[in-house]
Tab-separated table of C-alpha atoms in Angstrom:
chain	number	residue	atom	x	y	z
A	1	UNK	CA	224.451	148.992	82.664
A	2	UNK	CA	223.530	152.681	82.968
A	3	UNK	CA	220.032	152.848	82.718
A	4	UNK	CA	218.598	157.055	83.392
A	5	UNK	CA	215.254	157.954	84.133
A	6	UNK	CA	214.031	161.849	83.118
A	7	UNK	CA	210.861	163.204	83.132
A	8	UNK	CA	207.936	161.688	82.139
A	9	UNK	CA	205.476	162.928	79.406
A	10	UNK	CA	202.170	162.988	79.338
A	11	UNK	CA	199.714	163.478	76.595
A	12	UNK	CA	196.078	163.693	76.251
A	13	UNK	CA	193.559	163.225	73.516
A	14	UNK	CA	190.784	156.434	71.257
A	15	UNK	CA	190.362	153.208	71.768
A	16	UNK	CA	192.437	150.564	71.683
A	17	UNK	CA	195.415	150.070	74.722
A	18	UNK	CA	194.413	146.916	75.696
A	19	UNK	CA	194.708	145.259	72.280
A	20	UNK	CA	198.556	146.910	72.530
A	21	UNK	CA	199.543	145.437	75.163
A	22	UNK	CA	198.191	141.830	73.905
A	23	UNK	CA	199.552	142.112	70.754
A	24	UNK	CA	203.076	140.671	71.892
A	25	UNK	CA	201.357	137.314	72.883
A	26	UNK	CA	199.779	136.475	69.296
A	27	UNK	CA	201.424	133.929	67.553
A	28	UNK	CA	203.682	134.906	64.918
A	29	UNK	CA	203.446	133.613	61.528
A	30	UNK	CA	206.603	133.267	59.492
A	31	UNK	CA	208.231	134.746	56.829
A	32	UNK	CA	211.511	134.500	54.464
A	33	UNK	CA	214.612	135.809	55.770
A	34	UNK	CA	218.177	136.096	53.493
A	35	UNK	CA	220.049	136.426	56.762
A	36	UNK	CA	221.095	133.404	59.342
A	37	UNK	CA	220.229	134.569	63.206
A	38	UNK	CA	221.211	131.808	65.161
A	39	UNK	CA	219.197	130.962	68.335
A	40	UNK	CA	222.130	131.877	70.711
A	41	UNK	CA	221.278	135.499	69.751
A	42	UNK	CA	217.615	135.892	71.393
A	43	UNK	CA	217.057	135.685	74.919
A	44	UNK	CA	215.778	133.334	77.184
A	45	UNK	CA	212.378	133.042	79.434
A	46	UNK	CA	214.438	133.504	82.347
A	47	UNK	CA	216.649	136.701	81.116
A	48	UNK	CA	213.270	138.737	80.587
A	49	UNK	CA	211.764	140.710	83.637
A	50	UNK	CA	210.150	138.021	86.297
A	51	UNK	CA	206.607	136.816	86.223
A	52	UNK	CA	204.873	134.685	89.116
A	53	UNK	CA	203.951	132.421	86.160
A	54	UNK	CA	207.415	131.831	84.507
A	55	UNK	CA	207.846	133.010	80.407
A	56	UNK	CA	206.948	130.682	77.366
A	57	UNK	CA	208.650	130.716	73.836
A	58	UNK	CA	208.052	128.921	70.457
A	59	UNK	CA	211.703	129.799	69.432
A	60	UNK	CA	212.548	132.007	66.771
A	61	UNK	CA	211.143	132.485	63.247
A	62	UNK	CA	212.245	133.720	60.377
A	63	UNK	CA	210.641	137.269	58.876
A	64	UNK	CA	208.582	139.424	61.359
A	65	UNK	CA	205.286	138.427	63.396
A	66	UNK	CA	202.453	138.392	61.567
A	67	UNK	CA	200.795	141.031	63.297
A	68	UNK	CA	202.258	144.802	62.876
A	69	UNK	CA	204.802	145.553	66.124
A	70	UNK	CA	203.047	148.199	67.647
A	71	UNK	CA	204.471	151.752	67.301
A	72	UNK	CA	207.411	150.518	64.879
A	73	UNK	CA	205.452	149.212	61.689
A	74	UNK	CA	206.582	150.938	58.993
A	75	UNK	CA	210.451	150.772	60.468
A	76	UNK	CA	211.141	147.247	61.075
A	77	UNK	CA	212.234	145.464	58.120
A	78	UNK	CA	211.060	141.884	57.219
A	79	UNK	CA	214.256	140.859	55.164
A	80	UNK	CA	217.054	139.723	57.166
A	81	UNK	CA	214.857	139.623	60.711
A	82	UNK	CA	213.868	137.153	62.973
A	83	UNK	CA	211.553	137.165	65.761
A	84	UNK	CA	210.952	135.541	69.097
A	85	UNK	CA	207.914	135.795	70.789
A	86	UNK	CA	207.179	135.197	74.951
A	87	UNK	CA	204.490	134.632	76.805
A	88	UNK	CA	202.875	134.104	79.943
A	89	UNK	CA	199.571	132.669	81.808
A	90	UNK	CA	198.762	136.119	82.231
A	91	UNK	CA	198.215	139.102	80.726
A	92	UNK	CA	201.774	139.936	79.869
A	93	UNK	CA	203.795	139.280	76.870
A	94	UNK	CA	206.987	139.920	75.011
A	95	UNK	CA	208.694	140.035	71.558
A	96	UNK	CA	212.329	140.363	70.149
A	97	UNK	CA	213.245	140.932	66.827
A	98	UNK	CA	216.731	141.025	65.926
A	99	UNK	CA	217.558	142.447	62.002
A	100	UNK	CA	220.745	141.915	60.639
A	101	UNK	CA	221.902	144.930	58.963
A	102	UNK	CA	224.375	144.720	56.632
A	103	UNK	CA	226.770	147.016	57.476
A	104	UNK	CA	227.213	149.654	60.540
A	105	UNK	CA	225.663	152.603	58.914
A	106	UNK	CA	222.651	150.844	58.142
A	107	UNK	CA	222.387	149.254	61.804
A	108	UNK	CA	222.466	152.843	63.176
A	109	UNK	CA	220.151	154.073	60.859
A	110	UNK	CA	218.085	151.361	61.582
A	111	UNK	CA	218.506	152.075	65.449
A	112	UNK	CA	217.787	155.659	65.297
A	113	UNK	CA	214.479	155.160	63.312
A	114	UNK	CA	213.027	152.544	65.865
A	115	UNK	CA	214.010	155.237	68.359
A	116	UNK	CA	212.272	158.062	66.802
A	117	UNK	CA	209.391	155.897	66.627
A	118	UNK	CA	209.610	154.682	70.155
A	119	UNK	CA	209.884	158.382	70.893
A	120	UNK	CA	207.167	159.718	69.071
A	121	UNK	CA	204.216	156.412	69.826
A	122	UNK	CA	201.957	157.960	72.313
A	123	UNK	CA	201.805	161.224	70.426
A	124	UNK	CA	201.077	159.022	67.134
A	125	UNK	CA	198.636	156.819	68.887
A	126	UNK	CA	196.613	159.763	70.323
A	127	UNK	CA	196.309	160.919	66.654
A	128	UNK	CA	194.720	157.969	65.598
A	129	UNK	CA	192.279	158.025	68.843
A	130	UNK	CA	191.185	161.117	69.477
A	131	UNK	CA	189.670	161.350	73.412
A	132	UNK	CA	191.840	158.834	74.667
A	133	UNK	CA	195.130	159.253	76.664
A	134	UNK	CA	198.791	158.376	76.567
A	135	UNK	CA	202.045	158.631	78.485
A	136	UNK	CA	205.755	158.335	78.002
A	137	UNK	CA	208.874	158.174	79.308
A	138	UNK	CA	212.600	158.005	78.110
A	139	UNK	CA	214.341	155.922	80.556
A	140	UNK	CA	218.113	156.918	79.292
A	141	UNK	CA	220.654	154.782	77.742
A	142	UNK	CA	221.915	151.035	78.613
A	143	UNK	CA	225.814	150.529	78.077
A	144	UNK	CA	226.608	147.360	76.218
A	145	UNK	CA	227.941	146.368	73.162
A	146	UNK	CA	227.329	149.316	70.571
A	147	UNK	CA	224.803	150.875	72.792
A	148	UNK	CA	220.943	150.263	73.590
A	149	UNK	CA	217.883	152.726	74.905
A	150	UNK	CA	215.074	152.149	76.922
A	151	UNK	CA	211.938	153.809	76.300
A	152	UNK	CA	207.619	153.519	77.950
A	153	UNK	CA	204.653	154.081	76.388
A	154	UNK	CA	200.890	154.062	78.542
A	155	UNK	CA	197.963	153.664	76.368
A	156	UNK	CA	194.350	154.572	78.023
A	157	UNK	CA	191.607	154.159	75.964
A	158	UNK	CA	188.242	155.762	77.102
A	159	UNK	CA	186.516	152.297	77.702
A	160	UNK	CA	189.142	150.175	77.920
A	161	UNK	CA	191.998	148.778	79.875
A	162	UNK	CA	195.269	150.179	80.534
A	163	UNK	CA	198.370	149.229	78.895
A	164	UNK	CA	201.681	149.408	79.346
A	165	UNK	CA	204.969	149.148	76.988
A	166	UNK	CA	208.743	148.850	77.338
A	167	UNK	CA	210.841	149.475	74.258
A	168	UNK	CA	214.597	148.447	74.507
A	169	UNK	CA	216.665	149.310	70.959
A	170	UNK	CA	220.223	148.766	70.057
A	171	UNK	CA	222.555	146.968	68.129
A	172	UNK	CA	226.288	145.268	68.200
A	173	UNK	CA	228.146	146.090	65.041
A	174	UNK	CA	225.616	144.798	62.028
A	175	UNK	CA	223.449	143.647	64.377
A	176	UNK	CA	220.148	145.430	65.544
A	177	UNK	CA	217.448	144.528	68.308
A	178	UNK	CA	213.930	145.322	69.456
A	179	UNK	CA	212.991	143.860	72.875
A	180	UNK	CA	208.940	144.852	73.398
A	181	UNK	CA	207.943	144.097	76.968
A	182	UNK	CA	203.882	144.832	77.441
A	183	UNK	CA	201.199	144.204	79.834
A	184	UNK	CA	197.749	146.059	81.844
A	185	UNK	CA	198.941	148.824	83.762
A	186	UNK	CA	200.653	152.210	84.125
A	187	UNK	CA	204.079	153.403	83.733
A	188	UNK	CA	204.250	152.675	87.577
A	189	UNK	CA	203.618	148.908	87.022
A	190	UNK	CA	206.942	148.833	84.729
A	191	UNK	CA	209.521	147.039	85.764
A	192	UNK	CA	212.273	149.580	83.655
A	193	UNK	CA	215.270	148.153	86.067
A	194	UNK	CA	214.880	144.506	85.197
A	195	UNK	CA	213.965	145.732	81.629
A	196	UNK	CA	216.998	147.603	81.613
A	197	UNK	CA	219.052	143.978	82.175
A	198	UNK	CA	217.317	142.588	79.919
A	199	UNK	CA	218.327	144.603	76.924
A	200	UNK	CA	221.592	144.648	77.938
A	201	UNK	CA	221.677	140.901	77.926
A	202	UNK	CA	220.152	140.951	74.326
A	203	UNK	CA	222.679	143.289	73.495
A	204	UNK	CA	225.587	141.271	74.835
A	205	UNK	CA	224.029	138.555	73.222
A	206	UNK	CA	223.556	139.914	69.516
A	207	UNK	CA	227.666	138.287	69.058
A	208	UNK	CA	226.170	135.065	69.138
């Protein structure tokens, strides 16, 4: 794994960051997918970063949660994708959604929309909450399989919590995945390290 850390960004302008971050923890409601995923190809509890309270899972679904993934919801398509989500006793959560693309090109088109939006989320958030604040970060590349990238995102409402995100995209061959880590905090509270092991077991395990 070669996981790089640049500068971080910070923007300033809502209302909303706490809701973010929870958003991975809703239960996900089910939809039609053409595509097989087998399980073999999401993670485990144990493969995302560590919690004191250990990670839950319902398994995979077909389709994508019923709630919009936050920052990619007009890229991620609902034919051919599954989901996973993860949970914990806590306040954090998690979500992977792997889309099976068809063929290479469309896998890195797919990939380099999801990271345009990852990219551009806390400037499009602001927009949509004016007087609130964000933050970013592009955390550099993880080497495995075709390639994978690692990106943060800090929401700060005015009276609200903080929130935290961790965006890991890739794919292997056809094969694209979104791993969405989230919980209250700061960019400082992320664990990108662990994060960046994480995607690059997901990645490793998109061969399934």
């Amino acid at each position: 794994m070669n996981l790089l850390s640049s500068g971080r960004r910070y923007a300033a302008a809502g209302s909303l960051a706490a809701a973010c971050v929870l958003a991975v923890t809703v239960p996900a409601g089910a939809q039609p997918a053409a595509a097989e995923v087998p399980p073999e190809a999401f993670l485990t509890g144990d493969e995302l970063p560590a919690h004191d309270t250990g990670w839950y899972s319902s398994g995979a679904v077909a389709g994508l949660p019923e709630w919009p993934v936050f920052c990619f919801e007009d890229q991620l398509p609902a034919e051919d994708a599954w989901h996973q989500p993860y949970w914990t006793e806590l306040d954090t959560g998690a979500l992977q959604v792997v889309v099976e693309a068809g063929d290479e090109a469309g896998a890195e088109a797919l990939v380099a929309a999801l990271s345009t939006a990852a990219a551009d989320c806390a400037a499009d958030w602001l927009r949509e909450n004016p007087g609130a604040s964000a933050a970013w970060d592009d955390y550099g590349p993880v080497e495995a399989a075709d390639g994978g990238h690692v990106y943060g995102v800090h929401t700060a409402p005015q009276e609200a919590g903080l929130g935290v995100r961790l965006f890991g995209v890739g794919r292997d061959g056809t094969r694209v995945t979104l791993v969405d880590w989230g919980q209250m905090g700061t960019l400082q509270d992320a664990p990108v390290e662990e994060f960046g092991t994480t995607l690059s077991t997901a990645l490793d395990k998109l061969g399934a």
